[in-house]
Amino acid sequence: MSTAHLPILAGTPLPLGPRLRPQGINFSVFSRHAKAVWLVLDVSEAGDVQRHEIPLNRPENRTGDIWHVMIGELQAENLSYGFRMDGDHDPANGAAFDPDIILIDPYCQELSPRRWGEKAVYGQTTCCRVARHDFDWRGDQPLRPSGEKRVIYELHPRGFTASATSGVSAPGTYRGIIEKIPYLKDLGVTAVELMPVTEFDENDCPFIHPESGAPLKNFWGYNPLSFFALKSGYAFQPENHLNEFKEMVRQLHLAGIEVFLDMVFNHSGEGGYNGRTTSFRGLDNQVYYLLDPKNGAYLNHSGCGNTLNCNHVVMRDLVREALRYFVVAMHIDGFRFDLASVFGRDAQGRVVPNPPLVERIAEDPVVRGSALIAEAWDATGLYQVGNFSSDRRWSEWNGRYRDDLRRFFSGGGSVASLATRLAGSSDLYQSSRRGPLNSINFLTCHDGFTLYDLVSYNQKHNVENGEDNRDGDNNNLSWNSGIEGDPCPEAISALRVRRIKSMICLLLLSQGVPMLAAGDEFGRSQKGNNNAWCQDNAIGWLDWSLLRRHEELRRFFRLCLALRRKFGIFSRPDFFPPPNVGATSEIEWQSLRPGEENWDEDCRVLGVTLRGKTTSGEMFFFLAINGDSKNFQVFTTPQPLAGQNWRLLIDTSSPAPNDFREMPPVLLRPEAVSVAPLSVVALYATTARPSGTGNKKEARPAAAISKEKQMEKTDEASEVRPSQQHSQTLRSAAKPQGADA
């Protein structure tokens, strides 16, 4: 089409992407190896769409590897754009230019809106738009709280409320999340971690349902087409998705809840050479991707067909600018980086020390105040939990925490590993002068079994994914509690709930930052599917009707979260110091009796006493953990100080309300605390500081969890009877690495 009536200027190379200027709109894009570039504009004029193609063939349209042009007399809201590029097409040498494809600008902040499931036309026509940021934040800023009180809640932006059982007016949308803020606040989480929200094509899944033949969706969204443009299909009104997302962030901030984004910088949604080219491959395949120098094939460290060349300066700049955009324009509080070990590979895929991208993210002055969380592994075996980076700015998903707790409550593992994880994983973080808060502790996440399925299935059941059950991890460290799946006898059901409570109790009382997967608090199940990436249906959605069925479980989660929030003893910024001679240790380990430790591989019991100061005195907690799957075990508690009484707070083998007692009774026989198989019992005691009047006030956990009432002093006593099966002999052994006591 003619461009005679459009004022065309040379433009400027920086910043990359579209920018509104007084003279018009500046467009700028990188390509080192292209031989010809066209800007393709579709302009709406009086109801008609006029296409204009502007060749950037003049010397003034190229500065180095940047192609640029300024177009005057354009209204941003009336146009969409893209680029065509020509050059060599020789995949064996890594070149993949195709002038027929209309490419997405990597720096574009908005793509043409479409509803969830609507056919995407990326690569076929212009899809980029010039975003306008005119939202009234009303004083909102990223929250930036201290990490000690942080509790992360991972959720899928659509699956969280897509089910009709959610009861929201805008299911499956950013608005739906807003409607659930009171629930999140009541539960006690302080941060939501949103699975990918940058644009992807949910229709690019190649699999079909094996029974119905219906095409499956790429539900999770770990196949990004852009690192800037938001997923408009998650908005109630897709054409207003930017403002809907910002309003969600603002409302979460008003509730004191941070917003983290799961960012996928390790690969793109273009797949291999047989995939659809939408952006990076057509812009400069040899720069953006890791390629085999022998044959031009993609190095696949992501498991998704390609791997982005993260340590190339062009890619580093793209990552930095995307993060800055979400911090400044979207008020995001933190980021989780998918398969972040890819960041540690060079252009040949080799692992390098001190990777430039890792340092750039940590040291960026704009991003520096944000939480940074690495998934410190990749798809080809590089596992860096504990040594992803020595920079204290970086936290890590602690896969070793997950695995050690799963093993222990499935009949394996060791008390030494368990103790190390409870104390903050000093074996992973202390040598680099980091602390417990660098460890993101979790039992489950989007990837793998839900918590209910972890105690209900021995094997994955992924047939509905359309790959004959070949996909998904076979090593789940799970145990079905006696019967595979549901329905099951009442006794099996009770055992499953007990194991869930035991693991959650330890997760929420461990040193480090806990992360929960949405729906685990009310027994969400995926029917044994441990890879529900393509299940945009009842398998992948939260079933909120379970909230009524498993209210007891949700109550337990909520009370444990409140306990953690109240007492800093469970969220130290540093590791427990080694005990000084003659001084009282802040943490003490035992087996069944005080002063006797047993770190043998076959030992299934562990006791730990925590001591900490409060504003009203000292607080003591004792956790008795029984990993034996058959036998009760009887613990003797440490001798309380004068004026102290141990009170029974938690017993994960008991049904509500005795699983977490809001009015904890005094124990008459602390020398005989019986703990059921695969259970945890938590006791507490306090000493009060003398006041000027001689009165003493007791700092009680119940005061933290009873919102409307104070726990009243009670002389009620409860005797926990020892089991007749108690027969274990203690043997002394070395302390576990990281136990620090």
XYZ file of C-alpha atoms in Angstrom:
741
model
C 0.000 0.000 0.000
C 1.064 3.556 -0.592
C 2.771 5.394 2.234
C 2.897 8.743 0.456
C 0.662 10.523 2.952
C 2.534 9.231 6.032
C 5.372 11.435 7.297
C 8.377 9.092 7.553
C 11.473 10.097 9.517
C 14.670 8.232 10.281
C 13.781 7.597 13.905
C 16.158 6.635 16.689
C 17.631 3.258 17.691
C 16.856 3.486 21.408
C 14.843 2.605 23.288
C 13.815 -0.564 21.493
C 10.151 -1.123 20.763
C 7.447 1.428 19.985
C 7.616 4.832 21.666
C 5.279 7.786 21.436
C 7.143 10.968 20.539
C 5.954 14.521 19.742
C 6.809 13.935 16.075
C 5.013 10.555 15.914
C 5.672 6.958 16.894
C 9.222 5.612 16.861
C 9.669 1.912 15.993
C 12.947 0.178 16.717
C 13.944 -3.495 16.429
C 17.132 -5.548 16.656
C 18.466 -7.872 13.955
C 22.125 -8.458 13.238
C 21.780 -10.858 10.328
C 18.722 -9.555 8.463
C 19.370 -8.161 4.988
C 16.067 -6.338 4.634
C 13.412 -5.178 7.121
C 9.890 -3.824 6.638
C 7.626 -2.216 9.206
C 4.086 -3.436 8.551
C 1.313 -1.099 9.751
C -2.406 -1.774 9.778
C -4.162 1.547 10.347
C -7.894 1.873 11.036
C -9.349 4.809 9.141
C -13.092 5.497 9.140
C -13.907 1.849 9.741
C -11.509 0.544 7.103
C -8.101 -0.983 7.733
C -5.317 0.285 5.516
C -2.052 -1.638 5.368
C 1.235 0.194 4.931
C 4.629 -1.452 4.506
C 7.626 0.777 5.107
C 10.974 -0.595 3.963
C 13.786 0.336 6.315
C 16.255 0.388 3.449
C 17.867 3.776 3.859
C 21.184 4.137 5.699
C 19.546 6.451 8.229
C 17.132 3.642 9.216
C 19.889 1.463 10.620
C 22.272 2.138 13.485
C 24.536 -0.821 14.126
C 22.217 -3.820 14.489
C 19.136 -1.689 15.217
C 16.573 -0.937 12.520
C 14.366 2.086 13.219
C 11.886 4.540 11.762
C 9.597 7.326 12.989
C 6.069 7.567 11.556
C 4.130 10.782 12.059
C 0.372 11.486 12.141
C -0.516 8.114 13.663
C -2.990 7.520 16.475
C -1.700 4.717 18.678
C -5.172 3.346 19.398
C -5.896 2.994 15.672
C -3.017 0.796 14.604
C -1.369 -2.584 14.903
C 2.048 -3.424 13.582
C 4.714 -6.054 13.039
C 7.927 -6.599 11.120
C 8.916 -8.646 8.093
C 12.542 -9.628 7.696
C 14.499 -11.184 4.877
C 17.872 -12.851 4.901
C 19.395 -16.293 4.597
C 17.228 -19.329 5.202
C 19.687 -22.078 6.047
C 18.686 -23.937 9.250
C 21.793 -26.125 9.070
C 23.762 -22.960 9.775
C 21.160 -21.450 12.098
C 19.627 -18.947 9.653
C 15.815 -18.964 9.510
C 14.574 -15.771 7.861
C 11.193 -15.861 6.122
C 9.919 -12.575 4.610
C 6.328 -13.863 4.475
C 5.968 -13.972 8.259
C 4.813 -10.862 10.148
C 6.832 -10.920 13.355
C 6.026 -9.812 16.885
C 8.195 -7.016 18.253
C 9.905 -8.482 21.381
C 9.571 -5.111 23.138
C 5.886 -4.645 22.338
C 3.876 -4.229 25.553
C 0.475 -5.186 24.146
C -0.749 -7.669 21.550
C -4.139 -7.612 19.851
C -6.623 -8.747 22.492
C -8.464 -12.025 22.157
C -10.626 -14.124 24.439
C -9.384 -17.366 25.943
C -9.596 -20.096 23.306
C -10.039 -17.711 20.377
C -7.836 -18.609 17.419
C -4.485 -16.810 17.401
C -3.071 -15.332 14.193
C 0.463 -14.635 15.367
C 2.901 -14.647 12.463
C 0.074 -14.241 9.930
C -0.864 -10.602 10.436
C 0.006 -7.567 12.522
C -0.590 -8.199 16.231
C 1.530 -5.618 18.046
C -0.096 -2.549 19.550
C 1.238 0.587 21.182
C 0.251 0.342 24.842
C -1.073 3.325 26.769
C -0.550 3.416 30.513
C -3.143 5.799 31.907
C -4.305 3.754 34.911
C -4.861 5.687 38.147
C -2.863 3.770 40.749
C -4.094 6.074 43.534
C -0.780 6.091 45.329
C -0.046 2.366 45.050
C 3.553 1.146 45.081
C 5.189 -2.294 45.351
C 4.936 -3.428 48.976
C 8.546 -4.456 49.734
C 7.936 -6.158 53.105
C 10.628 -8.008 55.031
C 10.993 -11.653 54.073
C 10.453 -13.038 57.575
C 6.656 -12.922 57.390
C 6.353 -13.916 53.735
C 4.114 -16.837 52.781
C 3.766 -17.506 49.045
C 0.623 -18.926 47.418
C 1.106 -20.194 43.861
C -1.988 -20.010 41.657
C -3.067 -20.218 38.033
C -4.762 -16.953 36.969
C -7.505 -18.842 35.127
C -7.710 -22.137 36.992
C -8.015 -20.432 40.374
C -11.597 -19.311 39.706
C -12.598 -20.889 36.346
C -14.904 -23.448 37.961
C -18.510 -22.438 38.624
C -17.866 -23.643 42.193
C -15.681 -20.560 42.755
C -18.827 -18.444 43.030
C -17.215 -15.372 41.466
C -18.926 -13.154 38.922
C -15.949 -13.161 36.540
C -14.561 -16.718 36.612
C -11.124 -17.426 35.229
C -10.037 -13.782 35.125
C -7.984 -11.152 36.894
C -11.280 -9.881 38.307
C -11.990 -13.324 39.675
C -8.772 -13.156 41.678
C -9.901 -9.812 43.121
C -13.124 -11.434 44.287
C -11.096 -14.047 46.181
C -8.896 -11.559 48.041
C -10.949 -11.857 51.276
C -10.376 -15.607 51.153
C -6.616 -15.180 50.660
C -6.464 -12.636 53.457
C -8.348 -14.906 55.841
C -6.119 -17.856 54.975
C -3.057 -15.832 55.900
C -0.909 -15.797 52.768
C 1.133 -12.679 52.091
C 2.108 -13.122 48.420
C 0.487 -14.658 45.362
C 2.750 -16.138 42.714
C 0.938 -16.070 39.384
C 1.769 -18.718 36.823
C 2.744 -17.153 33.460
C 0.735 -14.056 32.531
C 2.639 -12.955 29.431
C 1.020 -13.831 26.127
C 1.026 -17.411 24.865
C -1.195 -19.403 22.516
C -3.337 -21.781 24.518
C -4.348 -23.494 21.276
C -0.832 -24.682 20.398
C -1.167 -28.005 22.269
C -0.685 -30.881 19.772
C -2.507 -33.493 21.860
C -6.134 -34.594 21.987
C -8.176 -36.208 24.719
C -7.825 -39.983 24.220
C -11.530 -40.675 24.762
C -13.413 -37.651 23.443
C -10.946 -36.694 20.718
C -11.300 -33.050 21.735
C -8.165 -30.927 21.317
C -6.403 -30.123 24.569
C -5.218 -26.657 25.577
C -1.834 -25.357 26.631
C -3.365 -24.458 29.969
C -0.323 -23.575 32.070
C 1.185 -21.090 29.614
C 4.879 -21.979 29.879
C 5.293 -21.243 26.161
C 5.737 -17.453 25.946
C 5.310 -15.476 22.765
C 6.218 -12.225 24.505
C 7.982 -11.186 27.697
C 6.112 -7.880 27.938
C 2.559 -8.308 26.607
C 0.031 -9.549 29.149
C -2.305 -12.454 28.522
C -5.478 -10.665 27.431
C -7.475 -13.909 27.615
C -7.263 -13.727 31.412
C -9.256 -10.484 31.425
C -13.033 -10.230 31.742
C -12.841 -7.649 28.961
C -9.780 -8.576 26.873
C -9.584 -5.127 25.277
C -9.128 -3.677 28.782
C -6.715 -6.303 30.069
C -3.946 -3.890 31.064
C -6.183 -1.975 33.442
C -7.849 -5.117 34.774
C -4.447 -6.563 35.631
C -3.332 -3.330 37.275
C -6.527 -3.147 39.315
C -5.922 -6.703 40.502
C -2.413 -5.736 41.624
C -3.709 -2.597 43.349
C -6.421 -4.489 45.210
C -4.001 -7.196 46.338
C -1.649 -4.517 47.606
C -4.475 -2.881 49.551
C -4.932 -6.234 51.285
C -1.206 -6.393 52.070
C -0.572 -9.177 49.532
C 2.443 -9.047 47.244
C 2.246 -10.069 43.588
C 4.971 -12.258 42.086
C 5.130 -13.300 38.433
C 6.427 -16.598 37.085
C 8.661 -15.533 34.194
C 9.760 -17.944 31.463
C 12.986 -16.600 29.950
C 14.581 -19.990 29.267
C 12.724 -20.733 26.009
C 10.022 -19.379 23.729
C 6.788 -20.767 22.360
C 8.261 -21.126 18.877
C 9.438 -24.679 19.578
C 11.792 -26.349 17.118
C 12.199 -25.641 13.414
C 8.907 -27.437 12.818
C 7.140 -25.007 15.157
C 5.398 -21.776 14.299
C 7.670 -18.779 13.833
C 6.207 -15.723 15.533
C 9.127 -13.573 16.679
C 12.648 -14.509 17.781
C 13.397 -17.122 15.138
C 12.378 -14.773 12.347
C 14.146 -11.766 13.872
C 17.552 -13.377 14.364
C 17.626 -17.081 15.124
C 21.422 -17.134 15.418
C 21.422 -14.562 18.206
C 18.351 -15.384 20.256
C 18.763 -19.170 20.546
C 21.376 -21.704 21.599
C 22.277 -23.670 18.466
C 24.455 -26.683 17.808
C 27.429 -25.283 15.829
C 27.698 -28.536 13.876
C 24.204 -28.618 12.370
C 22.264 -25.557 13.556
C 19.888 -27.668 15.648
C 18.398 -26.174 18.789
C 20.010 -27.074 22.096
C 17.061 -28.165 24.186
C 17.947 -27.504 27.815
C 14.354 -26.397 28.452
C 12.664 -29.587 27.285
C 10.391 -27.429 25.124
C 12.167 -27.545 21.779
C 14.538 -24.581 22.094
C 16.661 -22.669 24.582
C 17.110 -18.920 24.584
C 20.643 -17.533 24.506
C 20.234 -15.877 27.873
C 23.792 -14.630 28.313
C 24.008 -12.895 24.963
C 23.949 -9.153 25.630
C 20.849 -8.687 23.443
C 18.926 -11.269 25.444
C 20.242 -9.927 28.747
C 18.973 -6.485 27.818
C 15.581 -7.911 26.878
C 15.252 -9.680 30.236
C 16.330 -6.589 32.149
C 13.894 -4.309 30.347
C 11.007 -6.751 30.774
C 11.613 -6.949 34.529
C 11.911 -3.179 34.795
C 8.652 -2.808 32.891
C 6.754 -5.030 35.301
C 8.239 -3.293 38.337
C 7.631 0.260 37.115
C 4.484 -0.011 34.994
C 2.768 -2.933 36.733
C 3.983 -2.509 40.351
C 5.065 -6.153 40.586
C 6.768 -7.149 43.844
C 8.850 -10.116 42.752
C 9.635 -12.759 40.181
C 10.045 -16.508 40.027
C 12.301 -17.607 37.160
C 11.355 -20.855 35.428
C 14.250 -23.290 34.811
C 16.641 -20.574 35.874
C 19.713 -22.795 35.582
C 19.523 -22.077 31.854
C 20.772 -18.618 32.866
C 24.084 -20.254 33.715
C 24.819 -21.551 30.205
C 26.911 -19.874 27.536
C 26.288 -19.785 23.777
C 27.460 -23.408 23.457
C 25.279 -24.552 26.361
C 28.232 -24.965 28.706
C 27.843 -24.105 32.390
C 29.786 -20.980 33.306
C 30.711 -19.531 36.710
C 29.183 -16.181 37.685
C 26.765 -15.986 34.735
C 26.306 -12.394 33.518
C 22.495 -12.540 33.436
C 22.219 -13.740 37.031
C 24.403 -10.855 38.196
C 22.633 -8.318 35.993
C 19.221 -9.191 37.420
C 20.453 -9.058 41.020
C 22.316 -5.784 40.591
C 19.832 -3.900 38.437
C 18.989 -0.686 40.321
C 15.313 -0.780 39.314
C 14.688 -4.456 40.021
C 16.881 -4.569 43.110
C 14.049 -4.122 45.602
C 12.050 -7.023 44.151
C 12.001 -10.621 45.348
C 14.027 -12.883 43.046
C 13.298 -16.619 43.148
C 15.137 -19.152 40.990
C 13.915 -22.563 39.970
C 17.506 -23.713 40.157
C 17.505 -26.575 37.664
C 16.881 -27.186 33.974
C 15.559 -30.016 31.808
C 18.904 -31.643 31.025
C 20.167 -32.358 34.522
C 21.799 -29.139 35.710
C 20.722 -28.977 39.375
C 21.915 -25.908 41.273
C 19.825 -25.816 44.448
C 22.125 -24.268 47.030
C 24.642 -22.882 44.530
C 22.623 -21.038 41.909
C 24.133 -17.768 43.126
C 25.992 -16.617 46.217
C 24.196 -13.264 46.054
C 21.793 -12.891 49.003
C 19.323 -11.246 46.641
C 18.556 -14.622 45.083
C 16.224 -17.119 46.744
C 15.664 -20.618 45.422
C 12.867 -23.118 45.223
C 14.350 -25.659 47.624
C 13.754 -28.948 45.843
C 15.754 -30.754 48.510
C 13.331 -29.557 51.166
C 10.419 -30.923 49.132
C 12.113 -34.260 48.555
C 13.341 -34.828 52.114
C 9.947 -34.159 53.696
C 8.146 -36.268 51.116
C 10.534 -39.171 51.710
C 10.202 -39.018 55.466
C 6.401 -39.110 55.470
C 6.338 -41.858 52.863
C 8.439 -44.217 54.953
C 11.943 -43.313 53.727
C 14.474 -40.578 54.252
C 16.282 -39.843 57.486
C 15.840 -37.724 60.582
C 19.209 -36.081 59.854
C 17.956 -34.749 56.508
C 14.645 -33.773 58.073
C 16.363 -31.822 60.861
C 18.557 -30.001 58.372
C 15.525 -28.885 56.374
C 13.546 -27.807 59.462
C 16.476 -25.669 60.608
C 16.716 -23.743 57.329
C 18.976 -25.871 55.085
C 22.292 -24.517 56.289
C 24.032 -27.206 54.253
C 22.845 -25.355 51.140
C 23.050 -21.682 52.097
C 25.328 -21.051 55.056
C 28.700 -21.432 53.341
C 27.818 -18.627 50.901
C 26.755 -16.381 53.794
C 23.126 -16.574 52.884
C 20.355 -17.394 55.318
C 17.188 -19.443 55.804
C 15.124 -16.851 53.932
C 16.995 -17.746 50.743
C 15.200 -21.078 50.903
C 11.690 -21.220 49.443
C 10.319 -24.300 51.186
C 7.531 -26.210 49.493
C 5.903 -29.605 49.299
C 3.971 -29.160 46.069
C 3.668 -26.708 43.209
C 1.887 -26.581 39.863
C 4.267 -29.208 38.517
C 3.598 -32.650 40.008
C 1.032 -34.097 42.387
C -1.219 -31.912 44.485
C -0.770 -32.441 48.217
C -3.877 -34.620 48.406
C -2.693 -36.714 45.469
C 0.741 -37.039 47.073
C -0.845 -39.069 49.876
C -3.371 -40.809 47.592
C -1.409 -42.151 44.618
C 1.704 -44.260 44.133
C 1.747 -43.762 40.384
C 0.932 -40.936 37.994
C -2.350 -41.164 36.086
C -1.782 -38.946 33.047
C -3.644 -40.846 30.340
C -5.976 -37.885 29.779
C -2.987 -35.828 28.599
C -3.024 -37.803 25.372
C 0.503 -39.236 25.597
C -0.295 -42.768 26.845
C 0.871 -41.829 30.343
C 4.446 -41.235 29.137
C 4.591 -37.597 30.278
C 5.170 -36.394 33.800
C 7.741 -37.395 36.408
C 7.854 -41.027 37.530
C 9.717 -40.182 40.736
C 7.070 -38.557 42.913
C 8.197 -39.717 46.390
C 4.538 -40.379 47.111
C 2.606 -43.074 48.990
C -1.104 -43.707 48.529
C -1.657 -44.544 52.218
C -2.827 -48.051 51.350
C -5.195 -47.739 48.380
C -4.638 -46.085 45.011
C -6.896 -43.063 44.619
C -10.533 -42.628 45.572
C -12.929 -43.859 46.806
C -11.226 -45.281 49.862
C -12.217 -46.541 53.327
C -12.620 -44.034 56.127
C -9.458 -45.215 57.860
C -7.391 -44.568 54.722
C -8.978 -41.144 54.334
C -8.118 -40.261 57.926
C -4.515 -41.365 57.417
C -4.237 -39.176 54.324
C -5.507 -36.136 56.196
C -3.119 -36.888 59.064
C -0.128 -37.012 56.717
C -1.173 -33.781 55.013
C -1.447 -32.042 58.376
C 1.905 -33.391 59.528
C 3.761 -32.205 56.455
C 2.025 -28.821 56.442
C 2.682 -28.335 60.144
C 6.398 -28.818 59.558
C 6.409 -26.735 56.362
C 4.828 -23.757 58.113
C 7.003 -24.057 61.220
C 10.303 -24.575 59.362
C 12.950 -21.896 58.973
C 12.738 -20.402 55.489
C 9.938 -18.984 53.348
C 7.007 -21.382 52.856
C 5.144 -21.701 49.575
C 1.722 -23.306 49.171
C 0.021 -24.483 45.996
C -3.512 -23.139 45.586
C -6.194 -25.551 46.693
C -3.946 -27.793 48.783
C -5.558 -26.239 51.847
C -8.886 -27.876 50.979
C -7.701 -31.148 49.506
C -7.651 -30.314 45.816
C -7.058 -33.356 43.603
C -6.058 -33.811 39.965
C -7.082 -37.502 40.134
C -3.456 -38.553 40.107
C -2.442 -36.409 37.119
C 1.007 -35.022 37.910
C 1.428 -32.990 34.722
C -1.862 -31.136 34.158
C -0.324 -28.595 31.779
C -2.991 -29.312 29.149
C -6.037 -29.756 31.382
C -8.207 -26.653 31.017
C -11.068 -28.400 32.766
C -12.059 -29.797 36.135
C -8.681 -31.518 36.498
C -6.752 -28.250 36.232
C -9.303 -25.989 37.911
C -9.833 -25.590 41.649
C -13.006 -27.248 42.883
C -14.209 -24.848 45.541
C -16.932 -27.246 46.697
C -14.121 -29.135 48.437
C -13.864 -26.195 50.805
C -16.989 -27.400 52.570
C -15.919 -31.039 52.570
C -12.439 -30.274 53.886
C -13.096 -27.257 56.085
C -11.163 -29.032 58.846
C -8.076 -29.046 56.652
C -8.411 -25.390 55.683
C -8.821 -24.471 59.347
C -5.597 -26.290 60.172
C -3.706 -24.448 57.426
C -5.093 -21.106 58.573
C -4.192 -21.635 62.233
C -0.676 -22.843 61.445
C -0.169 -19.786 59.245
C -1.352 -17.522 62.044
C 1.022 -19.215 64.478
C 3.939 -18.648 62.126
C 2.930 -15.037 61.573
C 2.788 -14.330 65.289
C 6.103 -15.796 66.394
C 9.404 -14.856 64.798
C 10.951 -18.016 66.220
C 9.738 -19.791 63.063
C 11.176 -17.323 60.566
C 14.674 -16.320 61.574
C 16.730 -14.262 59.098
C 19.873 -16.157 60.140
C 20.775 -19.692 61.108
C 20.695 -20.920 64.685
C 24.039 -20.151 66.333
C 26.101 -22.983 67.801
C 25.518 -23.370 71.534
C 27.897 -21.618 73.915
C 29.285 -23.552 76.840
C 27.019 -23.058 79.821
C 24.413 -21.161 77.811
C 20.951 -22.282 76.805
C 20.751 -23.220 73.156
C 18.087 -21.672 70.920
C 17.478 -25.080 69.327
C 17.969 -28.536 70.788
C 17.467 -31.887 69.115
C 16.528 -35.132 70.761
C 15.190 -38.545 69.957
C 12.581 -39.872 72.397
C 14.225 -38.408 75.504
C 16.000 -35.107 76.162
C 19.748 -35.236 75.809
C 19.655 -38.414 73.729
C 20.095 -38.067 69.981
C 19.761 -40.733 67.320
C 20.780 -39.877 63.767
C 20.880 -43.452 62.486
C 19.411 -44.048 59.037
C 16.692 -46.323 60.436
C 15.562 -43.903 63.146
C 12.012 -42.628 62.578
C 11.566 -40.184 65.464
C 12.794 -36.645 66.033
C 12.171 -34.081 68.719
C 13.167 -30.432 68.609
C 12.883 -27.635 71.146
C 12.888 -24.007 70.007
C 13.482 -21.099 72.358
C 12.797 -17.489 71.549
C 12.038 -14.172 73.157
C 8.761 -12.279 72.881
C 7.727 -8.850 74.150
C 6.197 -10.494 77.208
C 8.825 -13.080 78.016
C 10.271 -16.245 76.551
C 8.461 -18.723 74.321
C 9.302 -22.408 74.062
C 8.031 -24.827 71.442
C 8.567 -28.568 71.369
C 7.856 -30.597 68.227
C 7.615 -34.384 68.462
C 7.750 -36.021 65.039
C 6.934 -39.673 64.442
C 7.801 -40.972 60.977
C 7.015 -44.581 61.863
C 4.140 -45.764 59.667
C 2.845 -48.368 62.142
C 3.801 -47.661 65.747
C 2.996 -44.975 68.274
C 6.102 -43.439 69.819
C 6.325 -41.928 73.304
C 8.413 -38.808 73.814
C 9.629 -37.236 77.024
C 9.711 -33.454 76.821
C 12.562 -31.311 78.118
C 12.121 -30.273 81.724
C 10.308 -26.928 81.787
C 11.699 -24.049 83.782
C 10.213 -23.063 87.080
C 6.712 -21.748 86.612
C 6.361 -23.315 83.175
C 3.831 -25.840 81.976
C 3.830 -27.545 78.611
C 0.541 -27.084 76.787
C -0.747 -29.239 73.962
C -1.152 -27.043 70.874
C -1.084 -29.370 67.836
C -1.720 -33.078 67.319
C -1.984 -33.866 63.627
C -3.533 -37.283 64.326
C -6.585 -35.724 65.986
C -9.696 -34.490 64.195
C -10.679 -30.837 64.511
C -10.771 -28.963 66.765
C -8.197 -31.022 68.683
C -5.740 -31.035 65.783
C -5.010 -27.398 66.617
C -6.297 -26.306 70.009
C -7.187 -22.670 70.342
C -7.375 -23.174 74.133
C -4.388 -25.467 74.694
C -4.649 -27.622 77.829
C -1.803 -28.172 80.265
C -0.111 -31.562 80.042
C -0.071 -33.486 83.308
C 2.464 -36.016 82.060
C 4.941 -34.344 79.709
C 7.250 -37.288 80.324
C 4.875 -39.458 78.271
C 3.754 -37.686 75.111
C 2.353 -40.309 72.783
C 2.613 -39.520 69.078
C 0.637 -41.505 66.531
C 2.245 -42.939 63.394
C 3.169 -40.310 60.766
C 2.103 -37.538 63.114
C 3.446 -34.384 64.693
C 2.655 -33.099 68.177
C 3.516 -29.495 69.053
C 3.677 -28.186 72.613
C 4.433 -24.739 73.926
C 5.352 -23.096 77.199
C 6.117 -19.545 78.228
C 7.875 -17.605 80.933
C 6.619 -14.126 81.690
C 8.722 -11.093 82.478
C 7.895 -9.519 85.816
C 5.965 -6.292 85.462
C 6.136 -3.309 87.733
C 3.020 -4.494 89.542
C 4.272 -8.016 89.999
C 1.693 -9.424 87.599
C 2.756 -11.797 84.871
C 1.317 -12.035 81.402
C 1.691 -15.115 79.271
C 2.329 -14.862 75.524
C 0.110 -17.565 74.099
C -0.185 -18.811 70.538
C -3.948 -18.806 70.797
C -3.883 -15.034 71.091
C -2.509 -14.948 67.590
C -5.079 -17.226 66.049
C -8.289 -16.325 67.800
C -9.234 -13.159 65.993
C -12.052 -11.962 68.212
C -11.195 -13.421 71.612
C -8.211 -13.869 73.880
C -7.429 -17.324 75.153
C -8.512 -17.527 78.740
C -6.343 -19.014 81.395
C -7.316 -22.585 82.044
C -6.322 -25.138 84.616
C -7.774 -27.868 82.460
C -5.268 -30.681 82.191
C -4.856 -33.231 79.467
C -2.884 -36.415 79.789
C -1.437 -37.916 76.626
C -1.043 -41.632 77.281
C 1.951 -43.620 76.134
C 1.596 -46.396 73.612
C 1.975 -50.019 74.635
C 4.132 -50.480 71.541
C 6.926 -48.190 72.688
C 10.138 -50.194 72.460
C 12.719 -48.172 70.604
C 16.205 -47.903 72.062
C 18.099 -44.678 71.639
C 21.637 -44.620 70.367
C 23.793 -41.525 70.279
C 25.058 -40.332 66.914
C 26.553 -37.316 65.237
C 24.367 -34.311 64.695
C 23.054 -33.704 61.183
C 24.726 -31.127 58.998
C 22.859 -27.891 59.448
C 21.204 -28.851 62.751
C 23.511 -26.400 64.543
C 22.807 -27.742 67.991
